[in-house]
C-alpha cells in the first residue's frame, strides 16, 4: 500500500487544495467576537456542533446544507465561520476548511494556552499589553462583567486568580485533564470553567481588556443547585467556602488525599471545647454537673481552608457633633481567638459550649474572613467596625502550639488580595484590592472598573473606608 501521506495527497481534488485560501478573510470583524458566553446556537439553543460567524459574532449550529450556519451565510453573505469545539475555520456556503496563519489570534482568544516558561515569568514583569480594541491592560488585572448581581462571586474569582500557585495549576490544563470522575458527575465542569476563566484573565493577547465570567457562573448555578445565582446578590464568604470545597472534591481530593486547593490553603488547628450547664440552673446543680465527665474539656484536631475572625460588637456612640463614630480594632485583637487562651461561648439551640483554639499548621496562603454579618430572627445586621490590618509582615507565630512553633519555619504573611463589602447587608456591593506581583502595585477592581490604588488606602484611611469594610483577605507566606 501507499504511505498514508501519499494516499491523502492523491485523494484531494485540485479545487480543494486551492480553496484553502479564502477570499473573504478581510470581512472578519474581530471587534464583535466574544467567546466568553455560553457556546449555544442563537436559533436552536443547542450546544452541539456550534459555529461562530466571524463577521457578526453570532453562534449557529451545523454547517451542512440547510443548517443554521449555512442559512445565515446565504442570507447575509457572511462567509467565515469557526467551529467553537474543533477550532477549525470554514468558508460557507461552499463548505471548505480554511487554513491560514492570520487566523491564529482568533483561536488564541477562544482558547489561550500557556507554556511553563510563560507561566514562570508571569510574576517577574509588569509589561502592559494592548488589546485588539486599543486599550492597554496588565494580564491578571482585568475587570469581570457584572451580569446582574454576581459581584459577590466576581471578587472571589478575582482573589483566587491572583494566588500564584493556584493560578499556575489552572493555567495548564494538563495538570487536571487526566482526573477521572464517575460518569454523570457534573462537578468537574467547575474545574474546567475555572481553568478557562483563569486563562482568559491572564491572556496577553486579548481582544478587549475585560472578561465575562458567564460560562463560569453558569457552571456555579448548575453545580450549586441554584444556591448561588447570577441574578441575586450572594454572600462572598459563603460562596468562597462552597467553591473551594467543591473544587477540592471535583479534583479528586478527599480528607486524606490532597488537591491543589488543600496544598495552597489548608492549615490545621486544635479545638478545646467544654460543655456548659444550662444558665438557668441553680448554682449547686451547675457545680455538680461540672464534675461530670461530659462537662470536662475535650480536645479535637480540625483542618481549615480559611479562618473566621469575629468582630467585637459595635457600640454606636456619637461625638459632640452628633456624628456616628465607627469603632476600629487592630487585626491582632481579633486574632486572639486563636491564642489557645481566649475562650468564646458558642450556643446551639440545645447546649452551650466554651471553646478555645490554637493553630497547629499554617498554610502557604492564609485566608481570613471577617464575620461582619449576623443573622437575627428577622434580618441580617452588618457590623461596620474597621479592622486595621498591616499589608506586610503579619506574624502568626504566637498563635501556634509549642510543637508547631518548632516545626513551622515561615510564620509571616504578606497581603495579596482584600475583598471589601460596601453598603447595606442585603443590597451592598463588593470590590477587591489585589497586588500585581510583577509591578508590586495594588489595584482596585469593581466589576469592569480597574484602578490603581495606594497601599495606605487599603489599610483603611478614615475618609475612604467610612462606608465600607474589609471582608476577606488572603495572605501569602513570605
Tab-separated table of C-alpha atoms in Angstrom:
chain	number	residue	atom	x	y	z
A	1	UNK	CA	0.000	0.000	0.000
A	2	UNK	CA	0.956	3.629	-0.376
A	3	UNK	CA	2.269	5.558	2.614
A	4	UNK	CA	-0.518	7.479	4.363
A	5	UNK	CA	0.610	10.931	3.223
A	6	UNK	CA	0.634	9.889	-0.410
A	7	UNK	CA	-2.845	8.454	-0.105
A	8	UNK	CA	-4.183	11.661	1.413
A	9	UNK	CA	-2.434	13.832	-1.152
A	10	UNK	CA	-3.871	11.864	-4.023
A	11	UNK	CA	-7.395	11.909	-2.755
A	12	UNK	CA	-7.648	15.690	-2.687
A	13	UNK	CA	-9.014	17.370	-5.796
A	14	UNK	CA	-7.234	20.485	-7.085
A	15	UNK	CA	-10.243	22.641	-6.230
A	16	UNK	CA	-9.973	21.624	-2.575
A	17	UNK	CA	-6.256	22.414	-2.492
A	18	UNK	CA	-6.822	25.875	-3.924
A	19	UNK	CA	-9.747	26.594	-1.653
A	20	UNK	CA	-7.632	26.594	1.494
A	21	UNK	CA	-7.075	30.337	0.880
A	22	UNK	CA	-10.331	32.113	1.393
A	23	UNK	CA	-11.058	35.415	-0.393
A	24	UNK	CA	-13.325	36.631	2.429
A	25	UNK	CA	-10.840	36.848	5.308
A	26	UNK	CA	-10.889	40.655	5.200
A	27	UNK	CA	-14.617	40.614	6.055
A	28	UNK	CA	-13.858	39.209	9.542
A	29	UNK	CA	-14.755	41.719	12.261
A	30	UNK	CA	-12.593	41.000	15.315
A	31	UNK	CA	-14.230	43.723	17.381
A	32	UNK	CA	-17.558	41.813	17.549
A	33	UNK	CA	-16.008	38.490	18.552
A	34	UNK	CA	-16.803	37.467	22.104
A	35	UNK	CA	-16.132	33.907	23.198
A	36	UNK	CA	-17.000	34.419	26.885
A	37	UNK	CA	-20.644	33.457	26.500
A	38	UNK	CA	-22.185	30.032	26.537
A	39	UNK	CA	-21.455	28.187	23.302
A	40	UNK	CA	-25.099	27.922	22.200
A	41	UNK	CA	-26.659	28.241	18.760
A	42	UNK	CA	-28.596	31.535	18.758
A	43	UNK	CA	-31.501	29.849	16.939
A	44	UNK	CA	-31.756	26.231	18.123
A	45	UNK	CA	-30.108	26.899	21.546
A	46	UNK	CA	-28.207	23.642	21.071
A	47	UNK	CA	-24.653	23.136	22.417
A	48	UNK	CA	-23.839	20.630	19.701
A	49	UNK	CA	-21.634	21.488	16.733
A	50	UNK	CA	-21.704	25.271	17.201
A	51	UNK	CA	-20.001	27.690	14.810
A	52	UNK	CA	-19.265	31.371	15.355
A	53	UNK	CA	-19.885	33.685	12.423
A	54	UNK	CA	-16.696	35.776	12.340
A	55	UNK	CA	-18.447	38.658	10.567
A	56	UNK	CA	-21.255	39.366	13.084
A	57	UNK	CA	-20.128	37.288	16.099
A	58	UNK	CA	-23.344	35.228	16.395
A	59	UNK	CA	-23.324	31.478	17.067
A	60	UNK	CA	-25.065	28.952	14.817
A	61	UNK	CA	-25.405	25.188	14.732
A	62	UNK	CA	-24.024	22.957	11.966
A	63	UNK	CA	-22.544	23.845	8.586
A	64	UNK	CA	-24.189	21.330	6.247
A	65	UNK	CA	-26.916	22.159	3.738
A	66	UNK	CA	-29.922	23.863	5.396
A	67	UNK	CA	-28.106	24.100	8.766
A	68	UNK	CA	-28.460	27.364	10.739
A	69	UNK	CA	-24.905	28.487	9.892
A	70	UNK	CA	-25.404	27.624	6.210
A	71	UNK	CA	-28.695	29.535	6.025
A	72	UNK	CA	-27.122	32.524	7.788
A	73	UNK	CA	-24.201	32.571	5.319
A	74	UNK	CA	-26.556	32.613	2.327
A	75	UNK	CA	-28.989	35.124	3.800
A	76	UNK	CA	-26.427	37.679	4.995
A	77	UNK	CA	-23.448	36.809	2.730
A	78	UNK	CA	-21.314	36.152	5.810
A	79	UNK	CA	-18.781	33.549	4.750
A	80	UNK	CA	-16.226	32.821	7.500
A	81	UNK	CA	-17.103	30.544	10.427
A	82	UNK	CA	-15.192	28.980	13.310
A	83	UNK	CA	-16.132	25.662	14.889
A	84	UNK	CA	-16.039	26.511	18.620
A	85	UNK	CA	-15.159	22.965	19.565
A	86	UNK	CA	-12.605	21.803	16.975
A	87	UNK	CA	-11.176	25.347	16.432
A	88	UNK	CA	-11.296	24.820	12.644
A	89	UNK	CA	-12.303	27.589	10.220
A	90	UNK	CA	-14.717	27.108	7.315
A	91	UNK	CA	-15.968	29.102	4.363
A	92	UNK	CA	-19.728	28.784	3.851
A	93	UNK	CA	-21.845	28.086	1.868
A	94	UNK	CA	-19.006	26.476	-0.181
A	95	UNK	CA	-18.140	24.390	2.863
A	96	UNK	CA	-14.347	24.104	2.677
A	97	UNK	CA	-11.871	24.350	5.522
A	98	UNK	CA	-9.698	27.488	5.627
A	99	UNK	CA	-6.111	27.118	6.716
A	100	UNK	CA	-4.448	30.475	7.239
A	101	UNK	CA	-1.950	31.555	9.890
A	102	UNK	CA	-3.506	35.046	10.060
A	103	UNK	CA	-6.407	33.471	11.984
A	104	UNK	CA	-4.273	32.234	14.891
A	105	UNK	CA	-5.046	35.285	17.045
A	106	UNK	CA	-8.737	34.306	16.945
A	107	UNK	CA	-8.126	30.710	18.056
A	108	UNK	CA	-5.846	32.021	20.821
A	109	UNK	CA	-8.587	34.268	22.225
A	110	UNK	CA	-11.045	31.362	22.133
A	111	UNK	CA	-8.557	29.004	23.790
A	112	UNK	CA	-5.481	30.677	25.290
A	113	UNK	CA	-2.615	28.308	26.120
A	114	UNK	CA	0.363	28.844	28.421
A	115	UNK	CA	3.808	27.286	28.326
A	116	UNK	CA	5.696	26.502	31.535
A	117	UNK	CA	8.170	29.213	30.585
A	118	UNK	CA	5.395	31.785	30.102
A	119	UNK	CA	3.869	30.850	33.480
A	120	UNK	CA	7.177	31.063	35.340
A	121	UNK	CA	7.648	34.647	34.088
A	122	UNK	CA	4.173	35.960	34.951
A	123	UNK	CA	5.153	37.473	38.298
A	124	UNK	CA	8.511	38.789	37.160
A	125	UNK	CA	7.313	41.519	34.817
A	126	UNK	CA	4.729	44.270	34.630
A	127	UNK	CA	4.517	44.784	30.894
A	128	UNK	CA	1.323	46.407	29.623
A	129	UNK	CA	-0.301	44.674	26.674
A	130	UNK	CA	-2.537	46.282	24.075
A	131	UNK	CA	-5.875	44.610	23.434
A	132	UNK	CA	-7.317	44.477	19.918
A	133	UNK	CA	-9.760	47.266	20.853
A	134	UNK	CA	-6.814	49.549	21.623
A	135	UNK	CA	-6.989	49.513	25.431
A	136	UNK	CA	-3.862	48.614	27.379
A	137	UNK	CA	-4.025	46.217	30.297
A	138	UNK	CA	-1.969	44.102	32.672
A	139	UNK	CA	-2.799	40.400	32.298
A	140	UNK	CA	-4.437	39.195	35.521
A	141	UNK	CA	-5.667	42.695	36.380
A	142	UNK	CA	-8.760	42.739	34.207
A	143	UNK	CA	-12.344	43.531	35.087
A	144	UNK	CA	-15.134	40.951	35.205
A	145	UNK	CA	-18.621	41.739	33.900
A	146	UNK	CA	-21.391	42.022	36.456
A	147	UNK	CA	-24.153	40.253	34.574
A	148	UNK	CA	-26.800	41.246	37.110
A	149	UNK	CA	-25.850	40.627	40.749
A	150	UNK	CA	-22.794	38.422	40.660
A	151	UNK	CA	-20.161	40.794	42.078
A	152	UNK	CA	-20.043	38.607	45.236
A	153	UNK	CA	-18.690	35.769	43.059
A	154	UNK	CA	-16.529	38.014	40.854
A	155	UNK	CA	-14.429	39.221	43.796
A	156	UNK	CA	-13.766	35.654	44.966
A	157	UNK	CA	-12.769	34.576	41.431
A	158	UNK	CA	-10.502	37.639	41.129
A	159	UNK	CA	-8.885	36.927	44.510
A	160	UNK	CA	-8.231	33.273	43.639
A	161	UNK	CA	-6.834	34.170	40.199
A	162	UNK	CA	-4.170	36.246	41.969
A	163	UNK	CA	-2.871	33.414	44.157
A	164	UNK	CA	0.152	32.311	42.069
A	165	UNK	CA	0.382	28.541	42.812
A	166	UNK	CA	-3.373	28.116	42.305
A	167	UNK	CA	-3.340	30.234	39.140
A	168	UNK	CA	-0.329	28.363	37.725
A	169	UNK	CA	-2.010	24.999	38.302
A	170	UNK	CA	-5.162	26.070	36.435
A	171	UNK	CA	-3.356	27.856	33.585
A	172	UNK	CA	-2.071	24.455	32.402
A	173	UNK	CA	-4.943	22.174	31.538
A	174	UNK	CA	-2.545	19.210	31.528
A	175	UNK	CA	-2.487	19.397	35.359
A	176	UNK	CA	-6.088	18.228	35.729
A	177	UNK	CA	-7.074	16.898	32.318
A	178	UNK	CA	-6.448	13.306	33.321
A	179	UNK	CA	-8.526	13.329	36.511
A	180	UNK	CA	-11.101	10.540	36.276
A	181	UNK	CA	-14.598	11.347	37.505
A	182	UNK	CA	-17.546	8.971	37.931
A	183	UNK	CA	-19.991	9.001	34.983
A	184	UNK	CA	-22.669	11.685	35.253
A	185	UNK	CA	-20.543	13.786	37.641
A	186	UNK	CA	-21.225	17.415	36.714
A	187	UNK	CA	-18.915	18.953	39.326
A	188	UNK	CA	-15.843	18.630	37.102
A	189	UNK	CA	-17.429	21.348	34.980
A	190	UNK	CA	-16.411	23.800	37.741
A	191	UNK	CA	-12.772	22.791	37.321
A	192	UNK	CA	-12.865	23.161	33.528
A	193	UNK	CA	-14.657	26.517	33.597
A	194	UNK	CA	-12.402	27.883	36.334
A	195	UNK	CA	-9.338	26.909	34.274
A	196	UNK	CA	-10.810	28.596	31.187
A	197	UNK	CA	-11.551	31.750	33.179
A	198	UNK	CA	-8.007	31.848	34.622
A	199	UNK	CA	-6.521	31.527	31.133
A	200	UNK	CA	-8.758	34.346	29.852
A	201	UNK	CA	-7.894	36.623	32.783
A	202	UNK	CA	-4.152	36.100	32.195
A	203	UNK	CA	-4.287	36.110	28.368
A	204	UNK	CA	-1.682	38.573	26.993
A	205	UNK	CA	-3.385	38.608	23.561
A	206	UNK	CA	-6.954	39.538	24.462
A	207	UNK	CA	-9.281	41.400	22.099
A	208	UNK	CA	-10.620	43.509	24.989
A	209	UNK	CA	-9.349	44.355	28.458
A	210	UNK	CA	-12.139	42.674	30.384
A	211	UNK	CA	-13.671	39.224	30.610
A	212	UNK	CA	-17.193	37.956	31.168
A	213	UNK	CA	-17.460	35.159	33.766
A	214	UNK	CA	-20.716	33.999	32.144
A	215	UNK	CA	-19.769	30.357	31.470
A	216	UNK	CA	-18.030	30.019	34.860
A	217	UNK	CA	-21.119	31.334	36.655
A	218	UNK	CA	-23.495	29.138	34.641
A	219	UNK	CA	-21.478	26.196	35.987
A	220	UNK	CA	-21.746	27.632	39.537
A	221	UNK	CA	-25.556	27.946	39.276
A	222	UNK	CA	-25.810	24.383	37.963
A	223	UNK	CA	-23.320	22.747	40.351
A	224	UNK	CA	-24.620	24.575	43.446
A	225	UNK	CA	-28.205	23.531	42.522
A	226	UNK	CA	-29.082	27.249	42.231
A	227	UNK	CA	-27.812	28.030	45.732
A	228	UNK	CA	-25.670	30.705	44.103
A	229	UNK	CA	-27.304	32.797	41.415
A	230	UNK	CA	-26.266	35.379	38.838
A	231	UNK	CA	-29.396	37.437	39.407
A	232	UNK	CA	-29.416	37.584	43.203
A	233	UNK	CA	-26.730	39.023	45.480
A	234	UNK	CA	-24.984	36.316	47.494
A	235	UNK	CA	-22.502	36.277	50.347
A	236	UNK	CA	-18.849	36.207	49.228
A	237	UNK	CA	-17.719	34.081	52.203
A	238	UNK	CA	-20.486	31.503	51.691
A	239	UNK	CA	-19.515	31.356	48.023
A	240	UNK	CA	-15.789	31.071	48.784
A	241	UNK	CA	-16.383	28.234	51.233
A	242	UNK	CA	-18.623	26.297	48.835
A	243	UNK	CA	-16.372	26.928	45.824
A	244	UNK	CA	-13.108	25.818	47.475
A	245	UNK	CA	-14.694	22.644	48.850
A	246	UNK	CA	-16.408	21.871	45.532
A	247	UNK	CA	-13.158	22.349	43.571
A	248	UNK	CA	-11.254	20.193	46.067
A	249	UNK	CA	-13.609	17.236	45.675
A	250	UNK	CA	-14.050	17.709	41.900
A	251	UNK	CA	-10.256	17.460	41.601
A	252	UNK	CA	-10.432	14.079	43.338
A	253	UNK	CA	-9.387	15.443	46.724
A	254	UNK	CA	-10.659	13.809	49.930
A	255	UNK	CA	-9.933	14.202	53.661
A	256	UNK	CA	-6.842	12.065	53.203
A	257	UNK	CA	-5.913	12.894	49.609
A	258	UNK	CA	-4.715	16.453	48.944
A	259	UNK	CA	-5.640	18.614	45.945
A	260	UNK	CA	-4.120	21.910	44.797
A	261	UNK	CA	-6.789	23.632	46.961
A	262	UNK	CA	-5.670	21.982	50.206
A	263	UNK	CA	-1.963	22.299	49.287
A	264	UNK	CA	-2.365	26.063	48.942
A	265	UNK	CA	-4.933	26.974	51.620
A	266	UNK	CA	-5.278	24.214	54.212
A	267	UNK	CA	-3.999	24.656	57.736
A	268	UNK	CA	-4.963	22.862	60.935
A	269	UNK	CA	-5.903	23.761	64.486
A	270	UNK	CA	-6.710	22.303	67.872
A	271	UNK	CA	-10.121	22.963	69.310
A	272	UNK	CA	-10.605	22.728	73.082
A	273	UNK	CA	-14.272	22.503	73.905
A	274	UNK	CA	-16.234	22.083	77.134
A	275	UNK	CA	-19.950	21.838	77.661
A	276	UNK	CA	-21.599	24.407	79.944
A	277	UNK	CA	-24.543	23.708	82.259
A	278	UNK	CA	-27.782	25.492	81.364
A	279	UNK	CA	-27.549	29.108	82.648
A	280	UNK	CA	-30.952	28.915	84.395
A	281	UNK	CA	-29.978	26.058	86.711
A	282	UNK	CA	-29.412	26.731	90.434
A	283	UNK	CA	-25.670	27.184	91.331
A	284	UNK	CA	-25.321	23.877	93.253
A	285	UNK	CA	-26.725	21.881	90.322
A	286	UNK	CA	-24.275	23.629	87.990
A	287	UNK	CA	-21.373	22.748	90.260
A	288	UNK	CA	-22.422	19.114	90.437
A	289	UNK	CA	-22.714	18.917	86.650
A	290	UNK	CA	-19.268	20.475	86.137
A	291	UNK	CA	-17.719	17.467	87.891
A	292	UNK	CA	-19.275	15.009	85.442
A	293	UNK	CA	-17.257	13.599	82.579
A	294	UNK	CA	-19.365	15.089	79.793
A	295	UNK	CA	-18.602	18.581	81.139
A	296	UNK	CA	-14.803	18.136	81.015
A	297	UNK	CA	-12.757	19.843	78.325
A	298	UNK	CA	-12.153	17.806	75.186
A	299	UNK	CA	-9.574	18.421	72.502
A	300	UNK	CA	-10.013	17.726	68.807
A	301	UNK	CA	-7.940	18.453	65.697
A	302	UNK	CA	-9.505	20.114	62.699
A	303	UNK	CA	-8.364	21.407	59.308
A	304	UNK	CA	-9.436	24.747	57.820
A	305	UNK	CA	-9.343	26.434	54.402
A	306	UNK	CA	-9.861	29.872	55.968
A	307	UNK	CA	-10.003	31.375	59.454
A	308	UNK	CA	-13.119	33.197	60.580
A	309	UNK	CA	-12.387	36.259	62.703
A	310	UNK	CA	-15.104	37.668	64.964
A	311	UNK	CA	-15.587	41.392	65.473
A	312	UNK	CA	-16.361	42.919	68.862
A	313	UNK	CA	-19.992	44.062	68.933
A	314	UNK	CA	-20.061	47.589	67.602
A	315	UNK	CA	-21.179	50.228	70.075
A	316	UNK	CA	-22.744	53.130	68.231
A	317	UNK	CA	-21.938	56.212	70.225
A	318	UNK	CA	-21.998	59.785	68.981
A	319	UNK	CA	-19.481	62.538	69.495
A	320	UNK	CA	-20.379	66.156	70.278
A	321	UNK	CA	-21.001	66.850	66.573
A	322	UNK	CA	-23.624	64.088	66.570
A	323	UNK	CA	-21.560	62.170	64.045
A	324	UNK	CA	-21.648	58.401	64.238
A	325	UNK	CA	-18.221	57.095	65.083
A	326	UNK	CA	-17.242	53.800	63.552
A	327	UNK	CA	-15.107	51.822	66.005
A	328	UNK	CA	-11.742	50.441	64.943
A	329	UNK	CA	-9.977	47.294	66.034
A	330	UNK	CA	-6.416	46.069	65.313
A	331	UNK	CA	-6.201	42.763	63.427
A	332	UNK	CA	-4.183	41.224	66.297
A	333	UNK	CA	-7.055	41.847	68.753
A	334	UNK	CA	-9.407	39.682	66.731
A	335	UNK	CA	-6.692	37.112	66.029
A	336	UNK	CA	-6.503	36.491	69.802
A	337	UNK	CA	-9.295	33.947	69.219
A	338	UNK	CA	-6.501	31.553	68.150
A	339	UNK	CA	-4.031	32.108	71.003
A	340	UNK	CA	-5.104	28.971	72.896
A	341	UNK	CA	-6.252	31.012	75.920
A	342	UNK	CA	-9.159	33.214	74.815
A	343	UNK	CA	-12.440	31.391	75.417
A	344	UNK	CA	-15.594	32.070	73.488
A	345	UNK	CA	-19.108	30.843	74.145
A	346	UNK	CA	-20.959	29.049	71.354
A	347	UNK	CA	-24.668	28.394	71.648
A	348	UNK	CA	-26.594	25.735	69.823
A	349	UNK	CA	-30.350	25.575	70.277
A	350	UNK	CA	-29.916	22.882	72.948
A	351	UNK	CA	-26.496	23.309	74.515
A	352	UNK	CA	-23.786	25.859	75.237
A	353	UNK	CA	-20.049	25.304	74.849
A	354	UNK	CA	-16.914	27.204	75.739
A	355	UNK	CA	-14.253	26.864	73.069
A	356	UNK	CA	-10.667	27.966	72.576
A	357	UNK	CA	-8.483	27.490	69.512
A	358	UNK	CA	-4.812	27.098	68.698
A	359	UNK	CA	-3.148	26.688	65.309
A	360	UNK	CA	-1.042	23.597	64.594
A	361	UNK	CA	-0.150	24.124	60.920
A	362	UNK	CA	-0.073	27.214	58.726
A	363	UNK	CA	-0.892	27.033	55.000
A	364	UNK	CA	1.224	28.683	52.242
A	365	UNK	CA	-1.684	31.107	51.656
A	366	UNK	CA	-3.883	32.100	54.554
A	367	UNK	CA	-7.409	33.421	54.108
A	368	UNK	CA	-9.068	35.469	56.846
A	369	UNK	CA	-12.812	36.009	56.724
A	370	UNK	CA	-14.027	38.764	58.988
A	371	UNK	CA	-17.501	37.951	60.251
A	372	UNK	CA	-19.419	41.147	59.503
A	373	UNK	CA	-22.918	39.768	59.155
A	374	UNK	CA	-25.079	38.263	61.877
A	375	UNK	CA	-28.473	36.837	61.111
A	376	UNK	CA	-31.164	37.655	63.641
A	377	UNK	CA	-34.674	36.225	63.535
A	378	UNK	CA	-35.880	38.997	61.284
A	379	UNK	CA	-32.974	40.498	59.415
A	380	UNK	CA	-29.247	40.480	58.766
A	381	UNK	CA	-27.130	43.019	60.630
A	382	UNK	CA	-23.770	44.300	59.485
A	383	UNK	CA	-21.002	45.223	61.885
A	384	UNK	CA	-19.171	48.244	60.403
A	385	UNK	CA	-16.111	48.048	62.704
A	386	UNK	CA	-12.946	48.905	60.814
A	387	UNK	CA	-10.154	46.357	61.089
A	388	UNK	CA	-6.704	47.919	60.977
A	389	UNK	CA	-4.504	45.355	59.335
A	390	UNK	CA	-0.886	45.524	58.181
A	391	UNK	CA	-0.288	44.804	54.496
A	392	UNK	CA	3.037	43.065	55.120
A	393	UNK	CA	4.704	41.065	57.885
A	394	UNK	CA	1.709	39.663	59.723
A	395	UNK	CA	3.391	37.207	62.089
A	396	UNK	CA	1.281	34.333	63.401
A	397	UNK	CA	3.960	32.583	65.494
A	398	UNK	CA	2.252	33.335	68.815
A	399	UNK	CA	-0.945	31.510	67.724
A	400	UNK	CA	0.871	28.211	67.207
A	401	UNK	CA	1.138	25.347	69.665
A	402	UNK	CA	4.623	24.794	71.104
A	403	UNK	CA	5.235	21.759	68.868
A	404	UNK	CA	4.175	23.744	65.811
A	405	UNK	CA	6.461	26.633	66.773
A	406	UNK	CA	9.384	24.241	66.474
A	407	UNK	CA	8.359	22.873	63.053
A	408	UNK	CA	6.853	25.892	61.249
A	409	UNK	CA	9.703	27.872	59.689
A	410	UNK	CA	7.750	30.650	57.973
A	411	UNK	CA	5.100	32.260	60.116
A	412	UNK	CA	4.914	35.695	58.464
A	413	UNK	CA	2.467	36.670	55.754
A	414	UNK	CA	2.004	39.470	53.193
A	415	UNK	CA	-1.384	40.544	51.862
A	416	UNK	CA	-2.142	39.602	48.226
A	417	UNK	CA	-5.899	40.255	47.972
A	418	UNK	CA	-8.543	42.004	50.015
A	419	UNK	CA	-12.290	41.920	49.393
A	420	UNK	CA	-14.476	44.763	50.585
A	421	UNK	CA	-18.240	44.977	51.083
A	422	UNK	CA	-19.854	48.412	50.823
A	423	UNK	CA	-23.357	49.357	51.865
A	424	UNK	CA	-26.243	47.502	53.466
A	425	UNK	CA	-26.057	43.753	54.137
A	426	UNK	CA	-28.648	42.645	51.618
A	427	UNK	CA	-28.100	45.141	48.825
A	428	UNK	CA	-24.469	46.223	49.116
A	429	UNK	CA	-21.736	45.839	46.517
A	430	UNK	CA	-18.352	44.164	46.518
A	431	UNK	CA	-14.945	45.316	45.321
A	432	UNK	CA	-11.473	43.879	45.630
A	433	UNK	CA	-7.873	45.032	46.050
A	434	UNK	CA	-5.192	42.830	44.511
A	435	UNK	CA	-1.427	43.004	44.420
A	436	UNK	CA	0.154	42.630	40.991
A	437	UNK	CA	3.346	40.718	41.766
A	438	UNK	CA	5.191	41.831	38.617
A	439	UNK	CA	4.843	45.568	39.260
A	440	UNK	CA	4.430	45.456	43.055
A	441	UNK	CA	1.446	47.793	42.607
A	442	UNK	CA	-2.031	47.494	44.111
A	443	UNK	CA	-5.193	47.667	42.028
A	444	UNK	CA	-8.829	48.058	42.944
A	445	UNK	CA	-11.379	46.194	40.831
A	446	UNK	CA	-15.105	46.606	40.932
A	447	UNK	CA	-16.686	44.609	38.138
A	448	UNK	CA	-15.355	46.203	34.918
A	449	UNK	CA	-13.608	49.113	36.642
A	450	UNK	CA	-9.911	48.708	37.304
A	451	UNK	CA	-7.940	51.495	39.021
A	452	UNK	CA	-4.574	51.604	40.712
A	453	UNK	CA	-4.633	52.362	44.413
A	454	UNK	CA	-2.097	53.281	47.080
A	455	UNK	CA	-1.477	50.581	49.695
A	456	UNK	CA	-2.216	53.015	52.528
A	457	UNK	CA	-5.740	53.384	51.116
A	458	UNK	CA	-6.235	49.655	51.589
A	459	UNK	CA	-5.259	49.795	55.230
A	460	UNK	CA	-8.367	51.847	55.721
A	461	UNK	CA	-7.692	55.547	55.893
A	462	UNK	CA	-10.741	57.058	57.566
A	463	UNK	CA	-12.377	59.024	54.766
A	464	UNK	CA	-12.008	56.275	52.244
A	465	UNK	CA	-13.376	53.453	54.260
A	466	UNK	CA	-16.221	55.162	56.094
A	467	UNK	CA	-18.881	53.271	54.177
A	468	UNK	CA	-17.039	50.043	53.616
A	469	UNK	CA	-15.280	47.287	55.391
A	470	UNK	CA	-12.563	44.776	54.660
A	471	UNK	CA	-14.210	41.444	54.294
A	472	UNK	CA	-11.925	38.709	53.212
A	473	UNK	CA	-8.186	38.906	52.999
A	474	UNK	CA	-5.710	36.495	51.522
A	475	UNK	CA	-2.183	36.433	52.888
A	476	UNK	CA	0.888	34.826	51.398
A	477	UNK	CA	3.842	33.262	53.220
A	478	UNK	CA	6.908	35.429	52.732
